[in-house]
Amino acid sequence: RARSGGVASAEDYRHALRDVARSCLHGVDRNPMAVELTKVALWIETVDPGKPLGFLDANIRCGDALLGVFDMAALEKGIPEAAYKPLTGDDKPTAKYYATRNRTEQKGQSDLFLRGGKLPPASPLAQARAAVRALPEESPEQIAEKRRRFEQARAERLSYAWGEAADLFIAAFLLPKTGGAPALGQAPRVPTTGDVWRALADKQVHPPLVARASEVARMARAFHWPLEFPDIMASGGFDVVLGNPPWERIKLQEQEFFAALDPEIATAPNAAARGRMIAALAKAAPGTRERALHEAFETAKRLAEASSVFARESGRFPLTGRGDVNTYALFAEHFANLASKRGRAGVIVPTGIATDATTAPFFAALIDGKRLARLVDFENRAGIFPAIDSRIKFSLLTIGHDIGAAEFAFFLTDTAQWADPRRRFTLSPADIARINPNTKTAPVFRARADAELTAKIYARVPVLIDEAKGEAGNPWRIEFRQGLFNMTTDSSLFRTAAQLLAAGFAREGTDWPNGTVRYVPLYEAKMIHQFDHRWATYDGTDSRDATEAEKQNPDFEPTPRYFVPETETEIADRLRAKNWTRGWLMGWRDITNATNERTVIATAFPRVGVGNNLPLMLFEPHADPRFLAALQGSLSSLACDYVARHKVGGTHLNFFIYQQLPILPPSTYTEADLAFIVPRVLELTYTSHAMTPFARDLGYGEKPFAWNEDRRAHLRAELDAFYARAYGLTRDELRYILDPEDAMGAGYPSETFRVLKKNEIARHGEYRTARLVLAAWDVMEATRSIGGVVGDARS
């Protein structure tokens, strides 16, 4: 339309489409067939009668977009020491030799840097490529000339020298470290920093070493962006970057490797059996199919390991190259780096890019840099991608520059739902920093109302621990501990009741003493619930919920699956190291879900052995137990749980999530508040003799409180109403938290405590919690309006 000055004809359109394909469209794929098919597809789409097929070789390139040099300036720093880490098949002394040689060269600098040299400007490469791009394509002869000029530009001395240096850099990660130190006058078999710097200075490097480096780089399809697209990279990057990259770990998967090559190995019953079958291949005679298959496997395994080390240690992926590297995270960071200052990048990735701990540094960088434009999350229940599991959650991530408030939507199942204004919301970097200040990860909201209400809560209530504020950001002086016993590595210490009985131990209450040795219960997360340390018990190795009749007996204590020795080194000493001497502990369930009846399940329980799935909260020894009771009440409140449900994206309530829950600091509570909270938390918690130390620390010296379901429901409702007010909620907002459809109408695209509502209707014939909490709210409101103090709502 711009060229024709109005409505474009079909001919105008064909001409323009052809020009767009040759000038604006670029692609990279490591599969050569994908590259050729892409060219064919573009030729079909842009055919222009009477003209030859366009020259696309400069635009559609074959290579591994993640493996290669992205910025030539990175070579000035030299090769990282991690490149010489021994991998599969490597010889440790050889690897150590090259690591030492590399370190020595970096300390002594190189010929290039001893002379104060710097990389020459990339402008000649960019200008040569831009000149090629501008050549006409109106005839076969012009196409041939363009191809010749393209190859000529790639063979220019600067391009060749930089390509040699880049291949040497990559080869340091990829080449096997074998053969020992080279003999005097012999070329080294693995490049070091001096080789890279000599290549950058356009000085000769050992030809055999260059040949090895080029061969291994070509085999791995290393892709050096400044050399493949020099004009675009020199201008700051691409204006639009789009992709649906693979979502897979770089680590070689044995089953996938052997699926087509040897199905018998791929379908082995377990990893141990598969390992034996792979080891048997190595014993086959040289030249046999089996031996060749093993060599191919070892080569592929080593390449995967080297690629993983490159991702983590090369400096190219500082934000996502960590842990068990996944390609989707690397591609997200890569796309962000490819986009120009005026451009946008859009990538389809698992939603974990915005919510997981491993990708938190990358997402935090997007937030801090004002680069996040949009995140639209989908559940695959409707089969948008038929080839992946229906439970998979993925997102459309859009990245730009100088973005104000980012747009979000979660839990969509169809692209049309994006048009529903109730599902869309915006959050500014300041909003996200308030909600998740430590990780800057994205909270997961089903509807706009959830985002607005959560932002309101965090404007009033700080997170439990704000790491950036140091001691001031941890007003509770709280410290976390991943349980006292690891359920796997400490299993040799565990004993069942039957084993203790057979060993001559006699049961005494919940303990098993035998002279100076005493075994105590090992609590696991499933044994506790809110205000209840007797939620579940074990019959042998099977767990079950404790019955109401059992809980009505103050002498009843749950039977654990295992017992552990109460020795100085196993329990008492571990707690004494934290200066915790009280006869009770506080912790929470690590395993949870945002769709469970409750998400945050934290409570006080007896001083016993604790498994790693029940993380502990440890406090300073002089902490006032009344405030800790108030903390327990806050953690168990509907208001806190409502927020937590927008933070838990998987099945774990990890430390980083727990630290960022909205928790009222101790300074919030007045004596009147504590007088209201503490008696209720005490009565809900002190229901058996095992919690006597907890009661005594709160100044209560009587027998345990009777377990009464109806009274407990009223007490909890009063606490929920109290904390809803303390969190700054209105009655309508509390009503929304309890049941969004009740507050907003049927079909509202959010859910909060759906399972709690469903279970209570089945059990009581009504949503009892909603009725009791709102009634308690009304009593408090009436009491406040006549100038009274907040007291027992039942009175």
PDB file of N, CA and C in Angstrom, residues 423-495:
ATOM      1  N   ARG A 423     -10.362 -11.436  32.808  1.00  0.00           N
ATOM      2  CA  ARG A 423      -9.201 -12.313  32.942  1.00  0.00           C
ATOM      3  C   ARG A 423      -7.882 -11.560  32.808  1.00  0.00           C
ATOM      4  N   ARG A 424      -7.900 -10.399  32.201  1.00  0.00           N
ATOM      5  CA  ARG A 424      -6.666  -9.659  31.954  1.00  0.00           C
ATOM      6  C   ARG A 424      -6.420  -8.651  33.064  1.00  0.00           C
ATOM      7  N   PHE A 425      -5.151  -8.443  33.360  1.00  0.00           N
ATOM      8  CA  PHE A 425      -4.813  -7.426  34.347  1.00  0.00           C
ATOM      9  C   PHE A 425      -3.403  -6.931  34.062  1.00  0.00           C
ATOM     10  N   THR A 426      -3.064  -5.830  34.656  1.00  0.00           N
ATOM     11  CA  THR A 426      -1.722  -5.272  34.499  1.00  0.00           C
ATOM     12  C   THR A 426      -1.062  -5.161  35.866  1.00  0.00           C
ATOM     13  N   LEU A 427       0.247  -5.332  35.874  1.00  0.00           N
ATOM     14  CA  LEU A 427       1.049  -5.137  37.078  1.00  0.00           C
ATOM     15  C   LEU A 427       2.284  -4.344  36.685  1.00  0.00           C
ATOM     16  N   SER A 428       2.580  -3.330  37.448  1.00  0.00           N
ATOM     17  CA  SER A 428       3.793  -2.558  37.202  1.00  0.00           C
ATOM     18  C   SER A 428       4.970  -3.257  37.866  1.00  0.00           C
ATOM     19  N   PRO A 429       6.189  -2.904  37.483  1.00  0.00           N
ATOM     20  CA  PRO A 429       7.352  -3.468  38.181  1.00  0.00           C
ATOM     21  C   PRO A 429       7.293  -3.233  39.684  1.00  0.00           C
ATOM     22  N   ALA A 430       6.756  -2.086  40.093  1.00  0.00           N
ATOM     23  CA  ALA A 430       6.641  -1.802  41.535  1.00  0.00           C
ATOM     24  C   ALA A 430       5.658  -2.756  42.199  1.00  0.00           C
ATOM     25  N   ASP A 431       4.554  -3.077  41.499  1.00  0.00           N
ATOM     26  CA  ASP A 431       3.580  -4.030  42.052  1.00  0.00           C
ATOM     27  C   ASP A 431       4.227  -5.397  42.261  1.00  0.00           C
ATOM     28  N   ILE A 432       4.926  -5.881  41.254  1.00  0.00           N
ATOM     29  CA  ILE A 432       5.552  -7.200  41.342  1.00  0.00           C
ATOM     30  C   ILE A 432       6.631  -7.205  42.413  1.00  0.00           C
ATOM     31  N   ALA A 433       7.387  -6.102  42.500  1.00  0.00           N
ATOM     32  CA  ALA A 433       8.440  -6.019  43.512  1.00  0.00           C
ATOM     33  C   ALA A 433       7.860  -6.018  44.918  1.00  0.00           C
ATOM     34  N   ARG A 434       6.650  -5.502  45.079  1.00  0.00           N
ATOM     35  CA  ARG A 434       6.007  -5.515  46.401  1.00  0.00           C
ATOM     36  C   ARG A 434       5.498  -6.905  46.742  1.00  0.00           C
ATOM     37  N   ILE A 435       4.944  -7.599  45.744  1.00  0.00           N
ATOM     38  CA  ILE A 435       4.355  -8.920  45.975  1.00  0.00           C
ATOM     39  C   ILE A 435       5.435  -9.989  46.129  1.00  0.00           C
ATOM     40  N   ASN A 436       6.460  -9.926  45.290  1.00  0.00           N
ATOM     41  CA  ASN A 436       7.564 -10.896  45.344  1.00  0.00           C
ATOM     42  C   ASN A 436       8.894 -10.154  45.297  1.00  0.00           C
ATOM     43  N   PRO A 437       9.248  -9.469  46.366  1.00  0.00           N
ATOM     44  CA  PRO A 437      10.453  -8.621  46.316  1.00  0.00           C
ATOM     45  C   PRO A 437      11.751  -9.386  46.201  1.00  0.00           C
ATOM     46  N   ASN A 438      11.782 -10.632  46.676  1.00  0.00           N
ATOM     47  CA  ASN A 438      13.040 -11.394  46.658  1.00  0.00           C
ATOM     48  C   ASN A 438      13.325 -12.022  45.311  1.00  0.00           C
ATOM     49  N   THR A 439      12.298 -12.508  44.639  1.00  0.00           N
ATOM     50  CA  THR A 439      12.490 -13.246  43.388  1.00  0.00           C
ATOM     51  C   THR A 439      11.994 -12.501  42.159  1.00  0.00           C
ATOM     52  N   LYS A 440      11.096 -11.545  42.342  1.00  0.00           N
ATOM     53  CA  LYS A 440      10.453 -10.831  41.232  1.00  0.00           C
ATOM     54  C   LYS A 440       9.703 -11.790  40.305  1.00  0.00           C
ATOM     55  N   THR A 441       9.363 -12.980  40.784  1.00  0.00           N
ATOM     56  CA  THR A 441       8.578 -13.915  39.981  1.00  0.00           C
ATOM     57  C   THR A 441       7.139 -13.425  39.888  1.00  0.00           C
ATOM     58  N   ALA A 442       6.410 -13.950  38.915  1.00  0.00           N
ATOM     59  CA  ALA A 442       5.050 -13.477  38.657  1.00  0.00           C
ATOM     60  C   ALA A 442       4.049 -14.197  39.539  1.00  0.00           C
ATOM     61  N   PRO A 443       3.195 -13.468  40.242  1.00  0.00           N
ATOM     62  CA  PRO A 443       2.070 -14.114  40.913  1.00  0.00           C
ATOM     63  C   PRO A 443       1.068 -14.597  39.877  1.00  0.00           C
ATOM     64  N   VAL A 444       0.361 -15.694  40.194  1.00  0.00           N
ATOM     65  CA  VAL A 444      -0.522 -16.338  39.224  1.00  0.00           C
ATOM     66  C   VAL A 444      -1.968 -16.044  39.600  1.00  0.00           C
ATOM     67  N   PHE A 445      -2.589 -15.122  38.877  1.00  0.00           N
ATOM     68  CA  PHE A 445      -3.962 -14.725  39.160  1.00  0.00           C
ATOM     69  C   PHE A 445      -4.902 -15.234  38.078  1.00  0.00           C
ATOM     70  N   ARG A 446      -6.058 -15.703  38.517  1.00  0.00           N
ATOM     71  CA  ARG A 446      -7.063 -16.161  37.557  1.00  0.00           C
ATOM     72  C   ARG A 446      -7.887 -15.009  36.991  1.00  0.00           C
ATOM     73  N   ALA A 447      -7.973 -13.900  37.734  1.00  0.00           N
ATOM     74  CA  ALA A 447      -8.841 -12.807  37.298  1.00  0.00           C
ATOM     75  C   ALA A 447      -8.274 -11.475  37.750  1.00  0.00           C
ATOM     76  N   ARG A 448      -8.762 -10.425  37.114  1.00  0.00           N
ATOM     77  CA  ARG A 448      -8.327  -9.071  37.445  1.00  0.00           C
ATOM     78  C   ARG A 448      -8.569  -8.752  38.920  1.00  0.00           C
ATOM     79  N   ALA A 449      -9.712  -9.192  39.451  1.00  0.00           N
ATOM     80  CA  ALA A 449     -10.031  -8.889  40.851  1.00  0.00           C
ATOM     81  C   ALA A 449      -8.993  -9.476  41.796  1.00  0.00           C
ATOM     82  N   ASP A 450      -8.455 -10.661  41.475  1.00  0.00           N
ATOM     83  CA  ASP A 450      -7.428 -11.276  42.314  1.00  0.00           C
ATOM     84  C   ASP A 450      -6.157 -10.430  42.323  1.00  0.00           C
ATOM     85  N   ALA A 451      -5.784  -9.920  41.162  1.00  0.00           N
ATOM     86  CA  ALA A 451      -4.584  -9.092  41.073  1.00  0.00           C
ATOM     87  C   ALA A 451      -4.751  -7.812  41.874  1.00  0.00           C
ATOM     88  N   GLU A 452      -5.900  -7.179  41.730  1.00  0.00           N
ATOM     89  CA  GLU A 452      -6.125  -5.914  42.428  1.00  0.00           C
ATOM     90  C   GLU A 452      -6.195  -6.117  43.940  1.00  0.00           C
ATOM     91  N   LEU A 453      -6.844  -7.199  44.369  1.00  0.00           N
ATOM     92  CA  LEU A 453      -6.985  -7.450  45.802  1.00  0.00           C
ATOM     93  C   LEU A 453      -5.639  -7.829  46.418  1.00  0.00           C
ATOM     94  N   THR A 454      -4.861  -8.639  45.728  1.00  0.00           N
ATOM     95  CA  THR A 454      -3.547  -9.009  46.246  1.00  0.00           C
ATOM     96  C   THR A 454      -2.629  -7.804  46.331  1.00  0.00           C
ATOM     97  N   ALA A 455      -2.678  -6.954  45.318  1.00  0.00           N
ATOM     98  CA  ALA A 455      -1.864  -5.736  45.356  1.00  0.00           C
ATOM     99  C   ALA A 455      -2.260  -4.864  46.539  1.00  0.00           C
ATOM    100  N   LYS A 456      -3.542  -4.813  46.850  1.00  0.00           N
ATOM    101  CA  LYS A 456      -4.007  -4.032  47.989  1.00  0.00           C
ATOM    102  C   LYS A 456      -3.466  -4.604  49.301  1.00  0.00           C
ATOM    103  N   ILE A 457      -3.496  -5.934  49.426  1.00  0.00           N
ATOM    104  CA  ILE A 457      -3.003  -6.571  50.650  1.00  0.00           C
ATOM    105  C   ILE A 457      -1.525  -6.258  50.851  1.00  0.00           C
ATOM    106  N   TYR A 458      -0.734  -6.365  49.786  1.00  0.00           N
ATOM    107  CA  TYR A 458       0.697  -6.127  49.924  1.00  0.00           C
ATOM    108  C   TYR A 458       1.036  -4.657  50.115  1.00  0.00           C
ATOM    109  N   ALA A 459       0.135  -3.780  49.725  1.00  0.00           N
ATOM    110  CA  ALA A 459       0.360  -2.367  50.010  1.00  0.00           C
ATOM    111  C   ALA A 459       0.264  -2.089  51.512  1.00  0.00           C
ATOM    112  N   ARG A 460      -0.395  -2.997  52.249  1.00  0.00           N
ATOM    113  CA  ARG A 460      -0.587  -2.824  53.691  1.00  0.00           C
ATOM    114  C   ARG A 460       0.293  -3.768  54.502  1.00  0.00           C
ATOM    115  N   VAL A 461       0.493  -4.988  54.004  1.00  0.00           N
ATOM    116  CA  VAL A 461       1.174  -6.028  54.774  1.00  0.00           C
ATOM    117  C   VAL A 461       2.475  -6.413  54.068  1.00  0.00           C
ATOM    118  N   PRO A 462       3.619  -6.387  54.751  1.00  0.00           N
ATOM    119  CA  PRO A 462       4.883  -6.746  54.106  1.00  0.00           C
ATOM    120  C   PRO A 462       5.053  -8.251  54.006  1.00  0.00           C
ATOM    121  N   VAL A 463       6.064  -8.672  53.264  1.00  0.00           N
ATOM    122  CA  VAL A 463       6.381 -10.090  53.177  1.00  0.00           C
ATOM    123  C   VAL A 463       7.036 -10.536  54.482  1.00  0.00           C
ATOM    124  N   LEU A 464       7.037 -11.835  54.694  1.00  0.00           N
ATOM    125  CA  LEU A 464       7.626 -12.390  55.913  1.00  0.00           C
ATOM    126  C   LEU A 464       9.104 -12.026  56.020  1.00  0.00           C
ATOM    127  N   ILE A 465       9.842 -12.200  54.920  1.00  0.00           N
ATOM    128  CA  ILE A 465      11.262 -11.842  54.903  1.00  0.00           C
ATOM    129  C   ILE A 465      11.558 -11.100  53.607  1.00  0.00           C
ATOM    130  N   ASP A 466      12.010  -9.865  53.722  1.00  0.00           N
ATOM    131  CA  ASP A 466      12.442  -9.078  52.563  1.00  0.00           C
ATOM    132  C   ASP A 466      13.964  -9.063  52.579  1.00  0.00           C
ATOM    133  N   GLU A 467      14.568  -9.880  51.720  1.00  0.00           N
ATOM    134  CA  GLU A 467      16.011 -10.093  51.769  1.00  0.00           C
ATOM    135  C   GLU A 467      16.800  -8.813  51.523  1.00  0.00           C
ATOM    136  N   ALA A 468      16.272  -7.934  50.707  1.00  0.00           N
ATOM    137  CA  ALA A 468      17.019  -6.723  50.359  1.00  0.00           C
ATOM    138  C   ALA A 468      17.187  -5.787  51.552  1.00  0.00           C
ATOM    139  N   LYS A 469      16.359  -5.924  52.563  1.00  0.00           N
ATOM    140  CA  LYS A 469      16.399  -5.017  53.723  1.00  0.00           C
ATOM    141  C   LYS A 469      17.249  -5.556  54.870  1.00  0.00           C
ATOM    142  N   GLY A 470      17.893  -6.690  54.672  1.00  0.00           N
ATOM    143  CA  GLY A 470      18.752  -7.228  55.719  1.00  0.00           C
ATOM    144  C   GLY A 470      17.967  -7.593  56.973  1.00  0.00           C
ATOM    145  N   GLU A 471      18.522  -7.269  58.146  1.00  0.00           N
ATOM    146  CA  GLU A 471      17.861  -7.606  59.409  1.00  0.00           C
ATOM    147  C   GLU A 471      16.515  -6.920  59.533  1.00  0.00           C
ATOM    148  N   ALA A 472      16.407  -5.705  59.021  1.00  0.00           N
ATOM    149  CA  ALA A 472      15.138  -4.981  59.103  1.00  0.00           C
ATOM    150  C   ALA A 472      14.053  -5.673  58.294  1.00  0.00           C
ATOM    151  N   GLY A 473      14.446  -6.461  57.302  1.00  0.00           N
ATOM    152  CA  GLY A 473      13.471  -7.163  56.480  1.00  0.00           C
ATOM    153  C   GLY A 473      13.050  -8.495  57.050  1.00  0.00           C
ATOM    154  N   ASN A 474      13.532  -8.833  58.255  1.00  0.00           N
ATOM    155  CA  ASN A 474      13.166 -10.086  58.919  1.00  0.00           C
ATOM    156  C   ASN A 474      12.735  -9.769  60.345  1.00  0.00           C
ATOM    157  N   PRO A 475      11.596  -9.089  60.500  1.00  0.00           N
ATOM    158  CA  PRO A 475      11.183  -8.620  61.830  1.00  0.00           C
ATOM    159  C   PRO A 475      10.917  -9.739  62.822  1.00  0.00           C
ATOM    160  N   TRP A 476      10.606 -10.943  62.324  1.00  0.00           N
ATOM    161  CA  TRP A 476      10.356 -12.067  63.220  1.00  0.00           C
ATOM    162  C   TRP A 476      11.660 -12.754  63.633  1.00  0.00           C
ATOM    163  N   ARG A 477      12.794 -12.330  63.060  1.00  0.00           N
ATOM    164  CA  ARG A 477      14.090 -12.988  63.318  1.00  0.00           C
ATOM    165  C   ARG A 477      13.946 -14.499  63.124  1.00  0.00           C
ATOM    166  N   ILE A 478      13.294 -14.845  62.037  1.00  0.00           N
ATOM    167  CA  ILE A 478      12.969 -16.233  61.762  1.00  0.00           C
ATOM    168  C   ILE A 478      14.065 -16.862  60.912  1.00  0.00           C
ATOM    169  N   GLU A 479      14.306 -18.144  61.138  1.00  0.00           N
ATOM    170  CA  GLU A 479      15.264 -18.902  60.342  1.00  0.00           C
ATOM    171  C   GLU A 479      14.608 -20.222  59.951  1.00  0.00           C
ATOM    172  N   PHE A 480      14.819 -20.622  58.719  1.00  0.00           N
ATOM    173  CA  PHE A 480      14.213 -21.856  58.228  1.00  0.00           C
ATOM    174  C   PHE A 480      15.211 -23.008  58.294  1.00  0.00           C
ATOM    175  N   ARG A 481      14.672 -24.186  58.515  1.00  0.00           N
ATOM    176  CA  ARG A 481      15.489 -25.409  58.533  1.00  0.00           C
ATOM    177  C   ARG A 481      14.729 -26.491  57.789  1.00  0.00           C
ATOM    178  N   GLN A 482      15.415 -27.180  56.868  1.00  0.00           N
ATOM    179  CA  GLN A 482      14.765 -28.207  56.051  1.00  0.00           C
ATOM    180  C   GLN A 482      14.596 -29.496  56.850  1.00  0.00           C
ATOM    181  N   GLY A 483      13.798 -29.420  57.929  1.00  0.00           N
ATOM    182  CA  GLY A 483      13.592 -30.595  58.755  1.00  0.00           C
ATOM    183  C   GLY A 483      14.872 -31.007  59.451  1.00  0.00           C
ATOM    184  N   LEU A 484      14.812 -32.003  60.327  1.00  0.00           N
ATOM    185  CA  LEU A 484      15.986 -32.473  61.054  1.00  0.00           C
ATOM    186  C   LEU A 484      16.564 -33.738  60.449  1.00  0.00           C
ATOM    187  N   PHE A 485      15.731 -34.483  59.727  1.00  0.00           N
ATOM    188  CA  PHE A 485      16.170 -35.752  59.160  1.00  0.00           C
ATOM    189  C   PHE A 485      15.772 -35.824  57.694  1.00  0.00           C
ATOM    190  N   ASN A 486      16.736 -36.174  56.860  1.00  0.00           N
ATOM    191  CA  ASN A 486      16.440 -36.391  55.454  1.00  0.00           C
ATOM    192  C   ASN A 486      15.862 -37.795  55.295  1.00  0.00           C
ATOM    193  N   MET A 487      14.693 -37.886  54.667  1.00  0.00           N
ATOM    194  CA  MET A 487      13.988 -39.171  54.596  1.00  0.00           C
ATOM    195  C   MET A 487      14.738 -40.200  53.748  1.00  0.00           C
ATOM    196  N   THR A 488      15.749 -39.753  52.991  1.00  0.00           N
ATOM    197  CA  THR A 488      16.531 -40.686  52.179  1.00  0.00           C
ATOM    198  C   THR A 488      17.895 -40.944  52.798  1.00  0.00           C
ATOM    199  N   THR A 489      18.676 -39.887  52.996  1.00  0.00           N
ATOM    200  CA  THR A 489      20.055 -40.081  53.451  1.00  0.00           C
ATOM    201  C   THR A 489      20.154 -40.476  54.916  1.00  0.00           C
ATOM    202  N   ASP A 490      19.155 -40.142  55.732  1.00  0.00           N
ATOM    203  CA  ASP A 490      19.184 -40.498  57.155  1.00  0.00           C
ATOM    204  C   ASP A 490      18.385 -41.759  57.457  1.00  0.00           C
ATOM    205  N   SER A 491      17.961 -42.474  56.434  1.00  0.00           N
ATOM    206  CA  SER A 491      17.053 -43.607  56.651  1.00  0.00           C
ATOM    207  C   SER A 491      17.673 -44.712  57.500  1.00  0.00           C
ATOM    208  N   SER A 492      19.007 -44.763  57.561  1.00  0.00           N
ATOM    209  CA  SER A 492      19.644 -45.808  58.370  1.00  0.00           C
ATOM    210  C   SER A 492      19.374 -45.623  59.855  1.00  0.00           C
ATOM    211  N   LEU A 493      18.948 -44.417  60.244  1.00  0.00           N
ATOM    212  CA  LEU A 493      18.658 -44.140  61.655  1.00  0.00           C
ATOM    213  C   LEU A 493      17.227 -44.499  62.034  1.00  0.00           C
ATOM    214  N   PHE A 494      16.388 -44.767  61.046  1.00  0.00           N
ATOM    215  CA  PHE A 494      14.961 -44.947  61.304  1.00  0.00           C
ATOM    216  C   PHE A 494      14.683 -46.367  61.795  1.00  0.00           C
ATOM    217  N   ARG A 495      13.729 -46.470  62.718  1.00  0.00           N
ATOM    218  CA  ARG A 495      13.277 -47.765  63.207  1.00  0.00           C
ATOM    219  C   ARG A 495      11.753 -47.762  63.271  1.00  0.00           C
TER     220      ARG A 495
END
